[in-house]
């Protein structure tokens, strides 16, 4: 006879781990108990040595689908003195490691029950079990027990209670277990009046069928929904939400329904059906029955239903538009009251009485080069950590300014927060502050230092200064590369290519087309795009024609205005004159080496955009029209220690092509091919000074599928080793991870 304590850390709570341990303990005739602790799971057992060893093996090899073990430690102990094996109440502890699982999409068993007219939970919108349902979004604190979630206020009925306490039931210790008798319920509010009905869901569906706009409380927050086939409804939503162009995501009930309007390969189907249930960017099939006002004709963001409620709603439609319920760039709305106040233009609000504790936007995935790549890492992925190859101190990093996330890390784990968004508004800043507190509580990581961007005006940088901790200020593009190193477990020196929008450079110019030699915690800028002026500073981002003019002035000097007028007729001469003056006199026009801004300029030259209404729009438009071509434009490099990339020849050729009526599709294709050739050539060129074959790609511009997969492939064909993002966004959503990764022990 032997007695052992076994301590397991990882995602082991809320995923059916204790019931699994219970069943295995019985199988091996072990006595003792299992308990959740704030650190993870604690098992104490008596049994024969062989059985105990077999049991420990089985636990690691056979664990529940959504569980993840980070560490397992065993020690000899005194006999428990128990006559059986049981699950005992969780105890509190001060030392904790986040073990709250991410939210899990409705499982097959629950769906079967929900669709069975004889089942107690027939059509119940909150059905869940040990293997699925809300987790992170409803949890206040560790351990993951009902009393620490927003289910605490729902008293279990006899039926649920029996299931909860029966080790052989599939709801054994399912913390969010609920049924129509004891669990959350729906409520429909129209014109500030609660609609009295036994079936508010049915009325909601009827309203959607009539083309109405509904605010719907989901898992991580509210969506605004309309019938995706109703063009009038979609356009009305665009108008009321003040979102003229940015694509809407849609939700469709099954892979078969999605097949009616989109193309999918197996990897995309796997992403759609994964338990994280993200939005996946797919290629549209044409013709299709969807409103053409949802997205651009090429792509569409689609997700499957992530909760029973969404299953019940979507199975009546080909698809529903499901866009975040928020005011543009502000945090997603997560309370009934705010929905009624702020989304007051919705025709009805479908509410429920289970509160959302940790709001989370939908995550976004795009499959590029045969792998799912996260563009927005939020619901379904948070708070699962990124595993690191390097030991970090306890550090809090505050990210960038747009697409903000924060990160808490120590030892080998980095916990990124959900997507928080744009720190230009007070509500997001407040949400960020709450998230920092919440993440500290659930990870138990007390930061001993803080990391932020070098930009002195970023809200996140200013916040770092108020924290009375040592500050590590990290250059924006260095952080981009480091985030890619972190998720790939790279510690060796690399050459990093960062193609980005804008980030604060160490020479007071705005960087964004950078090649960095990165070693240990430092970097050296070894090449960059030649700089041009960004007339009006930030305003040039909103008005891409200003960047077009800047590049044309740079290339054509005195003829610039004539050339500009010959390719862009939508801008009045006074505005052109004013911007030209700002460029000539360098008034309020910082220098930039940004590739994102080069995309804006080229897009505006070819397509003629005057202004954009969402980040990256000009670049996305440019990518969407690009045809396949091997032809490219000219460029050259100068300099030795610092290589300068000159694309002036390309700009001149583009202007020539436009004036000789070459198709925009071809010009865009040639532009993309040029960048792919250029950066591959550059990597060869740099080998004369730095003999290093390992290239890392990062920065928001790599959301461009053609550039990302084209450059990656070309570099590999040329004998380079290439590391890229998959788990963490290449855009500014990954900055916090990079900042943490570059922070040393104080
Ligand atoms: Zn389930
Ligand atoms: Zn019940
Ligand atoms: Fe960036």
XYZ file of C-alpha atoms and ligand atoms in Angstrom:
749
model
C 0.000 0.000 0.000
C 1.215 3.494 -0.881
C -0.146 7.010 -0.371
C 0.512 9.944 -2.647
C -0.426 13.564 -3.161
C -0.594 14.579 -6.796
C -0.683 18.253 -7.760
C -1.700 19.146 -11.282
C -1.534 22.609 -12.800
C -3.062 23.644 -16.080
C -6.526 23.969 -17.556
C -7.971 21.405 -15.191
C -11.016 23.178 -13.826
C -14.332 23.482 -15.594
C -13.406 20.875 -18.194
C -14.629 17.737 -16.440
C -11.278 16.941 -14.886
C -12.394 15.929 -11.385
C -15.170 13.612 -12.622
C -12.592 12.074 -14.941
C -10.187 11.588 -12.026
C -13.042 10.120 -9.999
C -13.835 7.535 -12.651
C -10.184 6.575 -13.119
C -9.634 6.284 -9.351
C -12.528 3.835 -9.189
C -11.156 1.899 -12.135
C -7.851 1.421 -10.273
C -9.461 0.763 -6.869
C -7.887 3.823 -5.278
C -9.203 5.478 -2.102
C -8.899 9.155 -1.283
C -10.162 12.386 -2.824
C -9.732 15.010 -5.532
C -10.219 18.749 -5.020
C -9.898 21.955 -7.001
C -7.483 24.401 -5.471
C -6.509 27.862 -6.618
C -3.370 26.299 -8.047
C -5.108 23.579 -10.004
C -6.179 20.117 -8.909
C -5.044 18.191 -5.836
C -5.437 14.415 -5.712
C -4.690 12.428 -2.566
C -4.781 8.625 -2.947
C -4.108 5.304 -1.259
C -3.567 2.164 -3.336
C -1.032 -0.330 -4.618
C 2.083 1.096 -6.190
C 1.257 -0.395 -9.602
C -2.269 0.949 -9.594
C -1.121 4.399 -8.562
C 1.469 4.518 -11.361
C -1.057 3.266 -13.927
C -3.544 5.853 -12.666
C -1.038 8.704 -13.054
C -0.201 7.533 -16.573
C -3.869 7.308 -17.482
C -4.534 10.826 -16.216
C -1.942 12.256 -18.571
C -2.781 10.127 -21.589
C -6.522 10.099 -21.444
C -7.553 13.476 -20.078
C -10.779 15.255 -21.120
C -10.805 16.958 -24.498
C -10.407 20.548 -23.305
C -8.008 19.936 -20.416
C -4.343 20.906 -20.594
C -1.683 19.890 -18.065
C 1.230 22.284 -17.543
C 2.808 20.427 -14.658
C 2.199 17.365 -12.536
C 3.985 16.758 -9.252
C 3.689 13.762 -6.929
C 4.858 13.295 -3.349
C 4.548 10.510 -0.771
C 2.207 11.260 2.070
C 0.241 9.729 4.974
C -2.717 7.499 4.147
C -5.919 9.472 3.642
C -7.804 6.989 5.805
C -10.756 7.085 3.381
C -12.906 4.072 2.562
C -13.832 5.328 -0.890
C -12.875 7.937 -3.424
C -14.682 11.289 -3.469
C -14.657 14.786 -4.828
C -14.313 17.241 -1.982
C -15.037 20.954 -1.803
C -12.544 23.360 -3.215
C -10.328 25.162 -0.776
C -8.850 28.582 -1.101
C -5.180 29.299 -1.417
C -3.171 32.435 -2.043
C -0.814 30.923 -4.541
C -2.622 30.360 -7.792
C -2.106 29.856 -11.440
C -4.936 30.648 -13.794
C -6.857 27.522 -14.368
C -10.132 28.968 -15.543
C -10.835 27.452 -18.917
C -11.861 29.543 -21.885
C -15.513 29.453 -22.962
C -16.415 26.293 -24.854
C -18.935 26.101 -27.713
C -21.999 23.880 -27.197
C -21.102 20.189 -27.474
C -22.849 17.557 -29.608
C -24.512 15.838 -26.628
C -26.058 19.062 -25.423
C -27.276 19.870 -28.942
C -28.897 16.454 -29.212
C -30.690 16.994 -25.915
C -31.713 20.495 -26.889
C -33.339 19.174 -30.060
C -35.121 16.288 -28.335
C -38.783 17.170 -27.601
C -38.823 14.647 -24.765
C -35.857 16.170 -23.016
C -36.204 18.248 -19.905
C -34.009 20.899 -21.586
C -35.765 20.860 -24.976
C -34.988 24.180 -26.700
C -33.439 25.543 -23.553
C -31.080 28.391 -24.642
C -28.670 27.869 -21.716
C -28.127 24.111 -21.835
C -24.513 23.141 -21.044
C -22.511 20.345 -19.428
C -19.113 19.411 -17.999
C -17.659 19.606 -21.510
C -19.189 22.813 -22.811
C -20.641 26.156 -21.901
C -19.636 29.494 -20.447
C -16.414 29.592 -18.414
C -14.094 32.623 -18.449
C -16.815 35.115 -19.365
C -18.870 34.260 -16.259
C -16.050 33.827 -13.730
C -15.094 36.302 -11.008
C -12.400 34.419 -9.208
C -10.619 31.107 -8.727
C -11.182 28.289 -8.268
C -13.677 27.704 -11.070
C -16.653 26.849 -8.864
C -20.242 27.911 -9.311
C -19.997 30.245 -6.309
C -17.284 32.217 -8.135
C -19.358 32.659 -11.278
C -22.426 34.617 -12.273
C -24.348 31.311 -11.940
C -24.050 31.686 -8.160
C -27.415 33.437 -7.952
C -29.249 30.511 -9.586
C -30.181 27.871 -7.006
C -29.990 24.357 -8.459
C -33.334 22.547 -8.769
C -33.641 18.904 -7.668
C -33.039 17.524 -11.161
C -29.941 19.646 -11.799
C -28.714 19.006 -8.297
C -28.906 15.237 -8.815
C -27.008 15.462 -12.079
C -24.417 17.735 -10.497
C -23.711 15.284 -7.706
C -23.839 12.018 -9.655
C -20.305 10.958 -10.688
C -21.698 8.955 -13.588
C -23.697 11.853 -15.006
C -22.303 14.007 -17.790
C -23.163 17.084 -15.725
C -21.292 15.878 -12.664
C -19.752 19.031 -11.204
C -20.711 21.076 -14.253
C -20.445 24.487 -12.589
C -22.760 26.268 -15.009
C -25.441 23.536 -15.055
C -28.925 24.932 -15.587
C -32.380 23.986 -16.777
C -35.624 25.795 -17.611
C -36.776 25.369 -13.991
C -33.757 26.792 -12.185
C -31.475 28.494 -14.710
C -31.256 31.760 -16.617
C -34.104 32.814 -18.854
C -34.706 35.103 -21.806
C -36.587 38.359 -21.916
C -37.534 40.440 -24.928
C -37.734 44.212 -24.574
C -39.374 46.422 -27.209
C -39.742 50.186 -26.796
C -38.588 49.834 -23.201
C -41.409 47.401 -22.438
C -40.932 43.769 -21.570
C -42.927 41.648 -24.018
C -45.056 39.226 -22.043
C -44.767 35.884 -23.741
C -44.052 32.267 -22.919
C -41.634 32.203 -25.850
C -39.692 35.461 -26.287
C -37.246 33.646 -28.582
C -39.986 32.902 -31.102
C -41.006 36.569 -31.185
C -37.365 37.590 -31.598
C -37.049 35.265 -34.593
C -40.231 36.691 -36.129
C -38.857 40.225 -35.730
C -35.588 39.237 -37.419
C -37.571 37.664 -40.255
C -39.373 40.973 -40.703
C -36.018 42.708 -41.157
C -35.788 44.212 -37.681
C -32.555 44.957 -35.838
C -32.083 43.036 -32.608
C -29.579 43.598 -29.835
C -28.839 40.103 -28.526
C -27.000 39.265 -25.338
C -24.480 36.556 -26.098
C -21.588 34.921 -24.300
C -19.000 37.712 -24.158
C -21.239 40.643 -24.922
C -24.020 41.967 -27.128
C -24.360 41.512 -30.843
C -26.471 43.521 -33.209
C -28.286 41.101 -35.470
C -30.239 41.300 -38.689
C -31.213 38.777 -41.359
C -28.096 38.544 -43.543
C -30.218 38.065 -46.697
C -32.196 41.256 -46.159
C -30.338 44.061 -47.896
C -32.587 46.821 -46.545
C -32.065 45.601 -42.985
C -28.295 45.357 -43.432
C -28.098 48.858 -44.880
C -30.279 50.232 -42.115
C -27.966 48.656 -39.532
C -24.939 50.200 -41.284
C -26.572 53.610 -41.109
C -27.678 53.376 -37.480
C -24.418 51.871 -36.290
C -22.517 54.505 -38.268
C -20.394 51.873 -39.915
C -20.426 52.619 -43.641
C -17.839 50.169 -44.961
C -16.242 47.864 -42.403
C -17.356 44.281 -43.055
C -19.900 42.698 -40.708
C -19.386 39.186 -39.396
C -22.193 36.701 -39.898
C -23.325 33.596 -38.056
C -24.709 30.564 -39.832
C -26.069 27.413 -38.250
C -24.042 24.603 -39.861
C -21.127 23.902 -42.192
C -23.744 22.894 -44.796
C -25.463 26.278 -44.676
C -22.107 28.065 -44.885
C -21.322 26.001 -47.986
C -24.143 27.813 -49.762
C -22.225 31.087 -49.782
C -18.569 30.411 -48.958
C -15.688 28.169 -49.935
C -13.934 26.196 -47.208
C -11.058 23.772 -46.979
C -10.596 21.255 -44.164
C -8.435 23.581 -42.099
C -11.075 26.283 -42.274
C -13.792 23.792 -41.345
C -11.685 22.679 -38.371
C -11.299 26.267 -37.239
C -15.021 26.958 -37.599
C -15.990 23.844 -35.645
C -13.312 24.185 -32.956
C -14.555 24.698 -29.408
C -13.283 28.297 -29.530
C -15.810 28.990 -32.281
C -14.090 32.017 -33.828
C -15.067 34.128 -36.808
C -13.199 32.658 -39.778
C -12.467 34.789 -42.834
C -13.679 32.779 -45.843
C -13.829 33.321 -49.588
C -17.342 34.064 -50.852
C -19.056 31.921 -53.458
C -20.962 33.796 -56.138
C -23.771 34.199 -56.749
C -25.133 33.835 -53.246
C -28.247 34.878 -51.384
C -26.525 37.132 -48.861
C -26.902 40.877 -48.923
C -23.960 42.325 -50.840
C -23.721 45.102 -48.251
C -22.303 42.799 -45.576
C -18.740 42.564 -46.781
C -16.545 42.981 -49.819
C -17.356 40.570 -52.660
C -14.205 38.561 -52.022
C -14.225 37.618 -48.335
C -16.690 37.197 -45.529
C -16.209 36.602 -41.790
C -18.347 33.663 -40.651
C -18.845 31.873 -37.358
C -20.944 28.957 -36.225
C -23.299 29.373 -33.244
C -21.240 29.391 -30.046
C -24.093 28.949 -27.558
C -27.425 27.100 -27.514
C -29.219 30.432 -27.815
C -27.363 31.156 -31.050
C -28.185 27.685 -32.375
C -31.874 28.309 -31.755
C -31.704 31.709 -33.450
C -29.651 30.846 -36.521
C -31.295 27.603 -37.549
C -34.191 29.669 -38.897
C -31.975 31.635 -41.305
C -29.304 31.139 -43.954
C -27.247 33.508 -41.818
C -27.581 36.395 -39.412
C -25.369 39.443 -39.311
C -23.783 39.333 -35.856
C -21.750 42.439 -35.331
C -20.428 43.650 -31.971
C -22.958 45.665 -30.039
C -20.952 48.777 -29.364
C -20.356 52.333 -30.485
C -17.586 52.332 -33.065
C -14.168 51.686 -31.456
C -15.665 51.509 -27.945
C -15.794 48.402 -25.744
C -18.376 45.736 -26.460
C -21.548 46.259 -24.420
C -22.135 43.571 -21.829
C -24.985 44.648 -19.559
C -28.730 44.754 -20.189
C -28.942 48.340 -19.051
C -26.227 49.578 -21.405
C -27.803 47.732 -24.283
C -31.114 49.496 -23.666
C -29.391 52.864 -23.291
C -26.693 52.791 -25.932
C -28.076 50.425 -28.550
C -31.402 52.252 -28.342
C -31.799 52.187 -32.127
C -32.294 48.407 -32.033
C -35.935 47.444 -32.631
C -35.806 44.973 -29.762
C -33.401 43.667 -27.143
C -33.160 39.944 -26.477
C -31.815 39.855 -22.926
C -31.117 37.271 -20.279
C -30.389 37.350 -16.560
C -26.977 35.682 -16.390
C -24.408 38.455 -16.101
C -21.292 38.670 -18.201
C -18.353 39.075 -15.847
C -15.499 39.296 -18.333
C -16.678 40.783 -21.628
C -15.001 39.267 -24.693
C -15.363 40.092 -28.359
C -15.551 37.300 -30.901
C -12.152 36.017 -31.957
C -11.095 36.239 -35.594
C -9.077 33.652 -37.504
C -7.801 33.575 -41.056
C -6.266 30.467 -42.555
C -3.114 31.466 -44.443
C -0.446 29.097 -45.736
C -2.404 26.089 -44.411
C -2.578 27.221 -40.824
C -5.147 29.126 -38.789
C -3.754 32.533 -37.820
C -5.396 34.547 -35.095
C -6.177 38.088 -36.107
C -8.095 38.818 -32.918
C -7.518 36.578 -29.903
C -10.443 36.880 -27.526
C -13.515 34.740 -26.695
C -12.691 31.033 -26.592
C -8.927 31.581 -26.275
C -8.742 33.711 -23.121
C -7.373 33.044 -20.495
C -5.383 30.060 -21.824
C -1.708 31.048 -21.652
C 0.943 31.083 -24.364
C 3.690 28.624 -23.401
C 7.156 30.157 -23.457
C 10.600 28.643 -23.859
C 12.089 31.325 -21.655
C 11.736 32.082 -17.973
C 10.185 35.524 -17.434
C 9.969 37.615 -14.277
C 6.512 38.632 -13.034
C 5.774 41.298 -15.570
C 2.717 43.250 -16.632
C 2.873 44.644 -20.160
C 0.414 47.205 -21.417
C 0.552 46.821 -25.200
C 0.109 49.560 -27.788
C -2.660 52.004 -28.486
C -4.962 50.405 -31.050
C -6.172 46.797 -30.845
C -4.842 46.907 -27.312
C -4.351 43.837 -25.147
C -2.444 43.526 -21.899
C -0.338 40.606 -20.784
C 0.730 39.145 -17.460
C 3.614 36.739 -17.522
C 5.880 34.834 -15.263
C 8.046 31.753 -15.566
C 7.020 29.932 -18.728
C 3.557 31.351 -19.192
C 2.156 34.517 -20.706
C -1.509 35.325 -20.146
C -2.839 37.726 -22.717
C -6.041 39.585 -21.978
C -9.002 39.613 -24.300
C -9.012 42.196 -27.086
C -9.643 45.580 -25.471
C -9.433 47.875 -28.480
C -8.726 51.526 -29.063
C -7.323 53.418 -26.067
C -8.419 56.772 -27.526
C -11.654 56.562 -25.570
C -12.216 56.666 -21.836
C -14.408 53.570 -21.703
C -11.675 51.373 -23.164
C -9.102 52.838 -20.766
C -11.411 52.068 -17.853
C -11.996 48.556 -19.132
C -8.241 48.098 -19.459
C -7.765 49.115 -15.820
C -10.428 46.658 -14.669
C -8.887 43.956 -16.825
C -5.467 44.473 -15.272
C -6.966 43.990 -11.789
C -8.986 40.981 -12.901
C -6.027 39.328 -14.648
C -3.822 39.858 -11.600
C -6.502 38.213 -9.471
C -7.025 35.171 -11.651
C -3.386 34.559 -12.572
C -2.067 35.407 -9.125
C 0.856 37.143 -10.807
C 1.915 40.206 -8.786
C 3.898 42.247 -11.307
C 7.350 43.343 -10.184
C 7.881 45.399 -13.321
C 5.823 46.884 -16.115
C 6.513 47.050 -19.848
C 5.064 49.473 -22.380
C 5.648 51.084 -25.764
C 8.291 53.804 -26.191
C 5.663 56.221 -27.509
C 5.426 58.917 -24.804
C 1.855 59.873 -25.762
C 0.282 56.406 -25.740
C -2.300 56.064 -22.949
C -0.736 52.708 -22.126
C 2.694 54.335 -21.673
C 1.198 57.014 -19.448
C -0.546 54.354 -17.395
C 2.758 52.520 -16.904
C 4.198 55.669 -15.342
C 1.539 55.728 -12.639
C 2.305 52.221 -11.418
C 5.420 52.869 -9.306
C 7.162 49.834 -10.770
C 10.361 49.690 -12.823
C 9.386 50.412 -16.469
C 10.712 48.643 -19.536
C 9.981 50.770 -22.609
C 10.041 48.645 -25.724
C 10.307 49.905 -29.277
C 7.080 49.118 -31.134
C 8.535 46.990 -33.936
C 10.961 45.233 -31.670
C 7.908 44.174 -29.645
C 6.238 42.900 -32.832
C 9.214 40.643 -33.589
C 9.486 39.565 -29.949
C 5.829 38.478 -29.910
C 6.586 36.165 -32.821
C 9.734 34.891 -31.047
C 7.678 34.287 -27.899
C 4.945 32.216 -29.515
C 7.489 30.209 -31.525
C 9.842 29.665 -28.591
C 12.793 31.266 -30.398
C 15.735 32.511 -28.346
C 18.427 32.636 -31.052
C 19.300 35.791 -33.025
C 17.056 36.533 -36.007
C 16.474 39.060 -38.732
C 13.030 40.536 -38.199
C 11.022 42.072 -41.012
C 8.257 44.273 -39.620
C 5.756 45.621 -42.105
C 3.388 47.757 -40.121
C 1.165 50.793 -39.918
C 2.846 53.229 -37.604
C 4.997 52.922 -34.518
C 7.276 55.255 -32.618
C 10.893 54.952 -33.769
C 13.973 55.660 -31.702
C 14.984 58.502 -34.055
C 11.698 60.415 -33.583
C 10.456 59.409 -37.035
C 7.486 57.092 -37.502
C 8.596 53.589 -38.338
C 6.734 50.813 -40.114
C 8.921 49.293 -42.830
C 11.744 47.964 -40.704
C 14.329 45.251 -40.789
C 15.799 44.594 -37.354
C 18.626 42.399 -36.251
C 17.380 41.009 -32.935
C 19.606 39.332 -30.411
C 18.914 38.690 -26.736
C 16.980 41.727 -25.552
C 18.338 44.229 -27.999
C 17.924 45.090 -31.642
C 19.713 46.983 -34.351
C 17.871 48.617 -37.224
C 19.685 47.328 -40.295
C 17.355 48.378 -43.095
C 14.241 50.395 -43.645
C 12.012 51.902 -46.288
C 13.114 55.366 -47.389
C 11.160 58.002 -45.508
C 8.528 60.350 -46.871
C 6.534 63.049 -45.143
C 3.195 62.209 -43.634
C 1.284 65.437 -44.302
C -0.912 66.417 -41.378
C 0.464 63.570 -39.264
C -2.279 61.188 -38.118
C -4.786 62.752 -40.531
C -2.859 61.188 -43.419
C -4.038 57.794 -42.120
C -7.696 58.794 -42.514
C -7.074 60.414 -45.904
C -4.863 58.112 -47.954
C -4.763 60.573 -50.895
C -2.427 62.709 -48.775
C 0.094 59.861 -48.668
C -0.333 59.430 -52.430
C 0.500 63.090 -52.930
C 3.467 62.825 -50.583
C 4.977 59.896 -52.517
C 4.340 61.697 -55.810
C 6.004 64.894 -54.563
C 8.899 62.732 -53.408
C 9.253 61.220 -56.862
C 8.276 63.947 -59.274
C 9.209 67.193 -57.500
C 7.861 70.214 -59.392
C 5.602 68.163 -61.657
C 3.915 66.546 -58.687
C 0.634 68.482 -58.753
C 0.111 67.910 -62.485
C 0.862 64.223 -62.114
C -1.397 63.947 -59.071
C -4.258 65.707 -60.894
C -3.909 63.380 -63.841
C -4.485 60.294 -61.714
C -6.793 61.561 -58.968
C -9.710 63.825 -59.918
C -11.747 63.756 -56.730
C -9.726 66.243 -54.663
C -10.313 69.989 -55.004
C -7.325 72.115 -55.922
C -7.354 74.114 -52.668
C -6.966 70.957 -50.578
C -4.173 69.754 -52.850
C -2.403 73.100 -52.582
C -2.681 73.065 -48.797
C -1.280 69.583 -48.424
C 1.464 70.320 -50.973
C 2.417 73.368 -48.880
C 2.524 71.287 -45.707
C 4.880 68.906 -47.508
C 7.090 71.639 -48.991
C 7.422 73.506 -45.719
C 7.373 70.331 -43.635
C 4.649 71.714 -41.396
C 3.118 69.172 -39.040
C 4.400 66.426 -41.335
C 6.548 63.831 -39.615
C 8.781 61.523 -41.637
C 7.683 57.937 -41.950
C 9.138 54.683 -43.252
C 5.795 52.874 -42.894
C 4.812 50.186 -45.391
C 1.216 50.552 -44.226
C 1.301 54.155 -45.415
C 2.899 53.071 -48.702
C -0.060 50.711 -49.160
C -2.405 53.645 -48.493
C -0.610 55.776 -51.068
C -0.598 53.118 -53.789
C -4.195 52.136 -53.062
C -5.318 55.739 -53.335
C -3.411 56.196 -56.600
C -4.951 53.110 -58.190
C -8.426 52.915 -56.659
C -8.836 56.562 -55.833
C -9.948 56.441 -52.203
C -10.219 59.877 -50.668
C -10.920 58.834 -47.096
C -11.314 55.603 -45.165
C -13.740 54.710 -42.393
C -11.842 51.894 -40.669
C -8.236 50.960 -39.998
C -6.425 49.302 -42.862
C -9.283 49.831 -45.341
C -7.147 51.134 -48.210
C -4.689 48.242 -47.890
C -7.523 45.707 -47.759
C -9.134 47.194 -50.879
C -5.787 46.996 -52.645
C -5.251 43.358 -51.703
C -8.771 42.415 -52.734
C -8.361 43.566 -56.331
C -4.845 42.168 -56.863
C -4.529 39.660 -59.705
C -1.858 36.959 -59.838
C 1.237 38.059 -61.667
C 4.977 37.449 -61.697
C 5.650 40.919 -63.072
C 7.016 43.487 -60.708
C 8.333 47.011 -60.498
C 11.834 48.343 -59.914
C 13.503 49.227 -56.615
C 17.037 49.513 -55.314
C 19.041 49.558 -52.094
C 21.708 51.984 -50.899
C 23.866 52.195 -47.788
C 26.035 49.715 -45.983
C 25.517 49.576 -42.205
C 21.994 50.803 -42.698
C 20.369 49.714 -45.916
C 17.858 52.118 -47.399
C 15.053 50.648 -49.496
C 14.153 52.895 -52.423
C 10.803 52.402 -54.128
C 10.761 55.629 -56.090
C 11.254 53.724 -59.377
C 8.160 51.694 -58.490
C 6.079 54.806 -57.826
C 7.093 56.228 -61.207
C 6.222 52.980 -62.975
C 2.876 52.786 -61.177
C 2.034 56.301 -62.342
C 3.032 55.337 -65.894
C 0.841 52.214 -65.707
C -2.126 54.228 -64.442
C -1.710 56.776 -67.222
C -1.475 54.038 -69.829
C -4.690 52.469 -68.532
C -3.176 49.278 -67.193
C -5.914 47.545 -65.168
C -5.932 48.338 -61.418
C -5.999 44.567 -60.752
C -2.688 44.210 -62.599
C -1.043 47.227 -60.959
C -2.026 45.956 -57.520
C -0.751 42.465 -58.384
C 2.572 43.915 -59.550
C 2.832 46.009 -56.394
C 2.395 42.949 -54.160
C 4.888 40.937 -56.223
C 7.359 43.807 -55.983
C 7.295 43.749 -52.185
C 7.795 39.969 -52.172
C 10.819 40.236 -54.503
C 12.157 43.274 -52.719
C 12.277 41.766 -49.245
C 13.671 38.463 -50.504
C 16.442 40.332 -52.362
C 17.036 42.396 -49.264
C 17.541 39.292 -47.128
C 20.206 38.086 -49.608
C 21.750 41.556 -49.661
C 21.978 41.672 -45.862
C 23.834 38.354 -45.735
C 27.043 40.206 -46.680
C 27.070 41.889 -43.274
C 24.987 39.513 -41.143
C 25.269 35.861 -41.955
C 21.912 34.798 -40.597
C 19.310 32.681 -42.393
C 16.501 32.902 -39.838
C 13.859 35.460 -40.795
C 10.895 36.453 -38.618
C 7.863 38.209 -40.106
C 5.574 40.450 -38.047
C 3.513 43.632 -38.147
C -0.091 44.390 -39.077
C 0.579 44.524 -42.838
C 1.095 40.747 -42.737
C -2.663 40.355 -42.300
C -2.442 40.687 -46.080
C -2.716 37.096 -47.234
C -0.956 37.571 -50.548
C 2.039 39.348 -49.050
C 2.286 37.013 -46.069
C 2.121 33.729 -47.952
C 4.023 35.052 -50.989
C 6.968 36.414 -49.019
C 7.082 33.424 -46.705
C 7.161 31.024 -49.647
C 9.739 32.991 -51.634
C 12.068 33.273 -48.638
C 11.850 29.542 -47.999
C 12.497 28.779 -51.676
C 15.634 30.876 -51.297
C 16.927 28.816 -48.400
C 15.833 30.992 -45.514
C 14.181 29.673 -42.377
C 11.010 31.688 -41.783
C 9.062 32.057 -38.531
C 5.597 33.591 -38.532
C 2.605 34.115 -36.252
C -0.270 31.755 -35.636
C -1.409 31.888 -31.980
C -0.993 35.631 -31.510
C -1.970 38.378 -33.959
C 0.789 39.889 -36.134
C -0.981 43.212 -35.554
C -0.819 45.391 -32.439
C -2.906 42.828 -30.509
C 0.338 40.884 -30.038
C 2.478 43.777 -28.782
C 1.883 43.110 -25.088
C 3.298 39.599 -25.449
C 6.405 40.937 -27.188
C 6.917 43.593 -24.520
C 6.692 40.982 -21.765
C 9.075 38.666 -23.608
C 11.707 41.429 -23.727
C 11.556 42.166 -20.012
C 14.359 40.991 -17.754
C 14.268 40.434 -14.046
C 14.520 43.848 -12.355
Zn -22.348 19.990 -23.451
Zn -32.485 22.827 -12.913
Fe 2.197 47.889 -34.994
